PDB file of C-alpha atoms in Angstrom:
ATOM      1  CA  MET A1169     -73.610  -6.746-106.053  1.00  0.00           C
ATOM      2  CA  ASN A1170     -74.392 -10.127-104.495  1.00  0.00           C
ATOM      3  CA  LEU A1171     -73.304  -8.866-101.076  1.00  0.00           C
ATOM      4  CA  LEU A1172     -75.743  -5.975-101.401  1.00  0.00           C
ATOM      5  CA  LYS A1173     -78.542  -8.356-102.387  1.00  0.00           C
ATOM      6  CA  ASP A1174     -77.695 -10.710 -99.507  1.00  0.00           C
ATOM      7  CA  THR A1175     -77.950  -7.840 -97.026  1.00  0.00           C
ATOM      8  CA  ILE A1176     -81.297  -6.755 -98.511  1.00  0.00           C
ATOM      9  CA  LYS A1177     -82.567 -10.335 -98.065  1.00  0.00           C
ATOM     10  CA  GLU A1178     -81.360 -10.320 -94.431  1.00  0.00           C
ATOM     11  CA  ILE A1179     -83.174  -7.039 -93.755  1.00  0.00           C
ATOM     12  CA  ILE A1180     -86.413  -8.377 -95.300  1.00  0.00           C
ATOM     13  CA  LEU A1181     -86.203 -11.594 -93.262  1.00  0.00           C
ATOM     14  CA  SER A1182     -85.332  -9.808 -90.000  1.00  0.00           C
ATOM     15  CA  GLU A1183     -87.731  -9.520 -87.059  1.00  0.00           C
ATOM     16  CA  LYS A1184     -88.130  -5.773 -87.561  1.00  0.00           C
ATOM     17  CA  SER A1185     -91.448  -4.096 -88.406  1.00  0.00           C
ATOM     18  CA  LYS A1186     -92.238  -3.288 -92.041  1.00  0.00           C
ATOM     19  CA  SER A1187     -91.430   0.380 -91.414  1.00  0.00           C
ATOM     20  CA  GLU A1188     -88.104  -0.497 -89.762  1.00  0.00           C
ATOM     21  CA  LYS A1189     -87.214  -2.789 -92.667  1.00  0.00           C
ATOM     22  CA  LEU A1190     -87.942  -0.067 -95.226  1.00  0.00           C
ATOM     23  CA  GLN A1191     -85.889   2.441 -93.231  1.00  0.00           C
ATOM     24  CA  SER A1192     -83.022  -0.047 -92.942  1.00  0.00           C
ATOM     25  CA  ILE A1193     -83.041  -0.564 -96.721  1.00  0.00           C
ATOM     26  CA  CYS A1194     -82.904   3.216 -97.305  1.00  0.00           C
ATOM     27  CA  ASP A1195     -80.068   3.649 -94.809  1.00  0.00           C
ATOM     28  CA  PHE A1196     -78.135   0.672 -96.184  1.00  0.00           C
ATOM     29  CA  LEU A1197     -78.341   1.677 -99.856  1.00  0.00           C
ATOM     30  CA  GLU A1198     -77.448   5.306 -99.123  1.00  0.00           C
ATOM     31  CA  ALA A1199     -74.438   4.205 -97.045  1.00  0.00           C
ATOM     32  CA  GLN A1200     -73.176   1.567 -99.497  1.00  0.00           C
ATOM     33  CA  ILE A1201     -73.493   3.345-102.855  1.00  0.00           C
ATOM     34  CA  SER A1202     -71.561   6.598-102.970  1.00  0.00           C
ATOM     35  CA  TYR A1203     -73.785   8.339-105.529  1.00  0.00           C
ATOM     36  CA  TYR A1204     -77.085   7.452-103.793  1.00  0.00           C
ATOM     37  CA  ASP A1205     -77.629  10.754-101.965  1.00  0.00           C
ATOM     38  CA  TRP A1206     -81.357  10.375-101.210  1.00  0.00           C
ATOM     39  CA  VAL A1207     -83.151   7.036-100.987  1.00  0.00           C
ATOM     40  CA  GLY A1208     -86.854   6.781-100.271  1.00  0.00           C
ATOM     41  CA  PHE A1209     -90.064   4.882-100.758  1.00  0.00           C
ATOM     42  CA  TYR A1210     -93.325   6.332-102.009  1.00  0.00           C
ATOM     43  CA  PHE A1211     -96.552   4.328-101.842  1.00  0.00           C
ATOM     44  CA  ARG A1212    -100.012   4.863-103.265  1.00  0.00           C
ATOM     45  CA  ASN A1213    -102.023   6.943-100.801  1.00  0.00           C
ATOM     46  CA  GLY A1214    -105.048   4.708-100.256  1.00  0.00           C
ATOM     47  CA  ASN A1215    -107.403   4.948-103.243  1.00  0.00           C
ATOM     48  CA  LYS A1216    -106.212   8.427-104.191  1.00  0.00           C
ATOM     49  CA  GLU A1217    -104.379   9.122-107.451  1.00  0.00           C
ATOM     50  CA  GLU A1218    -101.301  10.192-105.525  1.00  0.00           C
ATOM     51  CA  LEU A1219     -98.158   8.899-103.864  1.00  0.00           C
ATOM     52  CA  LYS A1220     -97.281   9.426-100.222  1.00  0.00           C
ATOM     53  CA  LEU A1221     -93.718   9.541 -98.930  1.00  0.00           C
ATOM     54  CA  ALA A1222     -92.871   6.728 -96.535  1.00  0.00           C
ATOM     55  CA  GLU A1223     -89.398   5.923 -95.181  1.00  0.00           C
ATOM     56  CA  TYR A1224     -86.372   7.731 -96.592  1.00  0.00           C
ATOM     57  CA  THR A1225     -82.757   8.652 -95.944  1.00  0.00           C
ATOM     58  CA  GLY A1226     -81.313  12.003 -96.971  1.00  0.00           C
ATOM     59  CA  GLU A1227     -82.299  15.630 -96.807  1.00  0.00           C
ATOM     60  CA  PRO A1228     -85.937  16.301 -95.859  1.00  0.00           C
ATOM     61  CA  THR A1229     -88.266  17.001 -98.773  1.00  0.00           C
ATOM     62  CA  GLU A1230     -91.484  18.981 -98.949  1.00  0.00           C
ATOM     63  CA  HIS A1231     -92.675  16.517-101.599  1.00  0.00           C
ATOM     64  CA  THR A1232     -94.517  14.198 -99.224  1.00  0.00           C
ATOM     65  CA  ILE A1233     -97.521  13.911-101.574  1.00  0.00           C
ATOM     66  CA  ILE A1234     -97.006  13.573-105.340  1.00  0.00           C
ATOM     67  CA  PRO A1235     -99.983  13.470-107.738  1.00  0.00           C
ATOM     68  CA  PHE A1236     -99.947  10.707-110.347  1.00  0.00           C
ATOM     69  CA  GLY A1237     -98.330  12.002-113.536  1.00  0.00           C
ATOM     70  CA  LYS A1238     -96.295  14.749-111.808  1.00  0.00           C
ATOM     71  CA  GLY A1239     -92.523  14.535-111.697  1.00  0.00           C
ATOM     72  CA  ILE A1240     -90.525  11.371-112.213  1.00  0.00           C
ATOM     73  CA  CYS A1241     -92.256   9.497-109.376  1.00  0.00           C
ATOM     74  CA  GLY A1242     -95.720  10.484-110.538  1.00  0.00           C
ATOM     75  CA  GLN A1243     -94.914   9.408-114.093  1.00  0.00           C
ATOM     76  CA  VAL A1244     -93.764   5.960-112.880  1.00  0.00           C
ATOM     77  CA  ALA A1245     -97.049   5.603-110.961  1.00  0.00           C
ATOM     78  CA  VAL A1246     -98.818   5.910-114.339  1.00  0.00           C
ATOM     79  CA  SER A1247     -96.370   4.170-116.716  1.00  0.00           C
ATOM     80  CA  ASN A1248     -95.522   1.218-114.421  1.00  0.00           C
ATOM     81  CA  GLU A1249     -92.014   1.313-115.890  1.00  0.00           C
ATOM     82  CA  ASN A1250     -88.544   2.096-114.592  1.00  0.00           C
ATOM     83  CA  PHE A1251     -87.504   5.695-115.166  1.00  0.00           C
ATOM     84  CA  VAL A1252     -83.807   6.591-115.251  1.00  0.00           C
ATOM     85  CA  VAL A1253     -82.998  10.278-115.560  1.00  0.00           C
ATOM     86  CA  GLN A1254     -79.271  10.893-115.981  1.00  0.00           C
ATOM     87  CA  ASP A1255     -79.709  14.682-116.126  1.00  0.00           C
ATOM     88  CA  VAL A1256     -82.782  16.152-114.426  1.00  0.00           C
ATOM     89  CA  SER A1257     -82.293  19.500-116.188  1.00  0.00           C
ATOM     90  CA  GLU A1258     -83.396  17.802-119.426  1.00  0.00           C
ATOM     91  CA  GLN A1259     -86.786  16.780-117.981  1.00  0.00           C
ATOM     92  CA  ASP A1260     -89.756  19.091-118.429  1.00  0.00           C
ATOM     93  CA  ASN A1261     -91.945  17.170-115.964  1.00  0.00           C
ATOM     94  CA  TYR A1262     -89.479  17.153-113.067  1.00  0.00           C
ATOM     95  CA  ILE A1263     -90.154  18.119-109.459  1.00  0.00           C
ATOM     96  CA  SER A1264     -86.939  19.390-107.890  1.00  0.00           C
ATOM     97  CA  CYS A1265     -86.215  18.093-104.401  1.00  0.00           C
ATOM     98  CA  GLY A1266     -83.136  20.267-104.086  1.00  0.00           C
ATOM     99  CA  TRP A1267     -80.622  22.207-106.140  1.00  0.00           C
ATOM    100  CA  LYS A1268     -77.955  19.532-105.577  1.00  0.00           C
ATOM    101  CA  VAL A1269     -79.929  16.804-107.362  1.00  0.00           C
ATOM    102  CA  LYS A1270     -78.484  16.055-110.797  1.00  0.00           C
ATOM    103  CA  SER A1271     -80.050  12.655-111.580  1.00  0.00           C
ATOM    104  CA  GLU A1272     -82.800  10.322-110.417  1.00  0.00           C
ATOM    105  CA  ILE A1273     -83.857   6.704-110.793  1.00  0.00           C
ATOM    106  CA  VAL A1274     -87.318   5.406-109.887  1.00  0.00           C
ATOM    107  CA  ILE A1275     -88.311   1.725-109.914  1.00  0.00           C
ATOM    108  CA  PRO A1276     -91.929   0.600-109.328  1.00  0.00           C
ATOM    109  CA  ILE A1277     -92.963  -1.994-106.738  1.00  0.00           C
ATOM    110  CA  PHE A1278     -95.553  -4.522-107.886  1.00  0.00           C
ATOM    111  CA  VAL A1279     -97.776  -6.676-105.688  1.00  0.00           C
ATOM    112  CA  GLY A1280    -100.056  -9.062-107.551  1.00  0.00           C
ATOM    113  CA  GLY A1281     -99.393  -7.168-110.783  1.00  0.00           C
ATOM    114  CA  GLU A1282    -100.446  -3.832-109.246  1.00  0.00           C
ATOM    115  CA  ASN A1283     -98.062  -0.881-108.890  1.00  0.00           C
ATOM    116  CA  ILE A1284     -98.284  -0.085-105.155  1.00  0.00           C
ATOM    117  CA  GLY A1285     -95.324   2.262-104.901  1.00  0.00           C
ATOM    118  CA  GLN A1286     -91.694   2.773-105.777  1.00  0.00           C
ATOM    119  CA  ILE A1287     -88.168   3.292-104.648  1.00  0.00           C
ATOM    120  CA  ASP A1288     -86.762   6.695-105.557  1.00  0.00           C
ATOM    121  CA  ILE A1289     -83.047   7.510-105.640  1.00  0.00           C
ATOM    122  CA  ASP A1290     -81.649  11.016-106.127  1.00  0.00           C
ATOM    123  CA  SER A1291     -77.996  11.619-106.896  1.00  0.00           C
ATOM    124  CA  HIS A1292     -75.890  14.757-106.694  1.00  0.00           C
ATOM    125  CA  THR A1293     -73.818  13.244-109.532  1.00  0.00           C
ATOM    126  CA  ALA A1294     -74.818  13.587-113.174  1.00  0.00           C
ATOM    127  CA  ASN A1295     -75.077  10.413-115.245  1.00  0.00           C
ATOM    128  CA  PRO A1296     -74.228   7.875-112.489  1.00  0.00           C
ATOM    129  CA  PHE A1297     -76.821   5.146-113.025  1.00  0.00           C
ATOM    130  CA  THR A1298     -76.069   1.910-114.867  1.00  0.00           C
ATOM    131  CA  ASN A1299     -77.964  -1.265-115.728  1.00  0.00           C
ATOM    132  CA  GLN A1300     -76.528  -2.686-112.493  1.00  0.00           C
ATOM    133  CA  ASP A1301     -78.385  -0.024-110.512  1.00  0.00           C
ATOM    134  CA  GLU A1302     -81.629  -0.913-112.272  1.00  0.00           C
ATOM    135  CA  GLU A1303     -81.070  -4.605-111.639  1.00  0.00           C
ATOM    136  CA  LEU A1304     -80.246  -4.062-107.957  1.00  0.00           C
ATOM    137  CA  LEU A1305     -83.244  -1.795-107.400  1.00  0.00           C
ATOM    138  CA  GLU A1306     -85.598  -4.172-109.222  1.00  0.00           C
ATOM    139  CA  PHE A1307     -84.343  -6.876-106.845  1.00  0.00           C
ATOM    140  CA  VAL A1308     -84.938  -4.571-103.853  1.00  0.00           C
ATOM    141  CA  CYS A1309     -88.474  -3.838-105.070  1.00  0.00           C
ATOM    142  CA  SER A1310     -89.230  -7.537-105.568  1.00  0.00           C
ATOM    143  CA  LYS A1311     -88.172  -8.207-101.968  1.00  0.00           C
ATOM    144  CA  VAL A1312     -90.069  -5.175-100.572  1.00  0.00           C
ATOM    145  CA  ALA A1313     -93.196  -6.463-102.381  1.00  0.00           C
ATOM    146  CA  THR A1314     -93.135  -9.538-100.108  1.00  0.00           C
ATOM    147  CA  LEU A1315     -93.866  -7.263 -97.126  1.00  0.00           C
ATOM    148  CA  PHE A1316     -97.328  -6.386 -98.493  1.00  0.00           C
TER     149      PHE A1316
END
């Protein structure tokens, strides 16, 4: 876990652009954690009550804009709380990104106390996420927040 966090710190402190850093984080997490099959960032779309897809790794998604309150990501934009879904089939308010997706974890990113976006992880494995995943992704989000 500490090695993962150290690499995230290195990416954040690198000379890359913000976009390149976010893409590197997506690529790194997807490559290092076997059950992270799609890793992406969504950010608030200006002053609109919606999220806009930014950098991601994994299969393309048509969900590039997500209204607040819709799906797991949209719910996190409203609740400002982590949302771990071990089995997406049990969620009524779920937006499917693909038939392979079995579970999802979404962690908000706060800057100055404001929810500006989130990291979204989809897994093709049911029930894979642990407290360690939440802790790692909260760390990632705290570091990403320093870019804004």
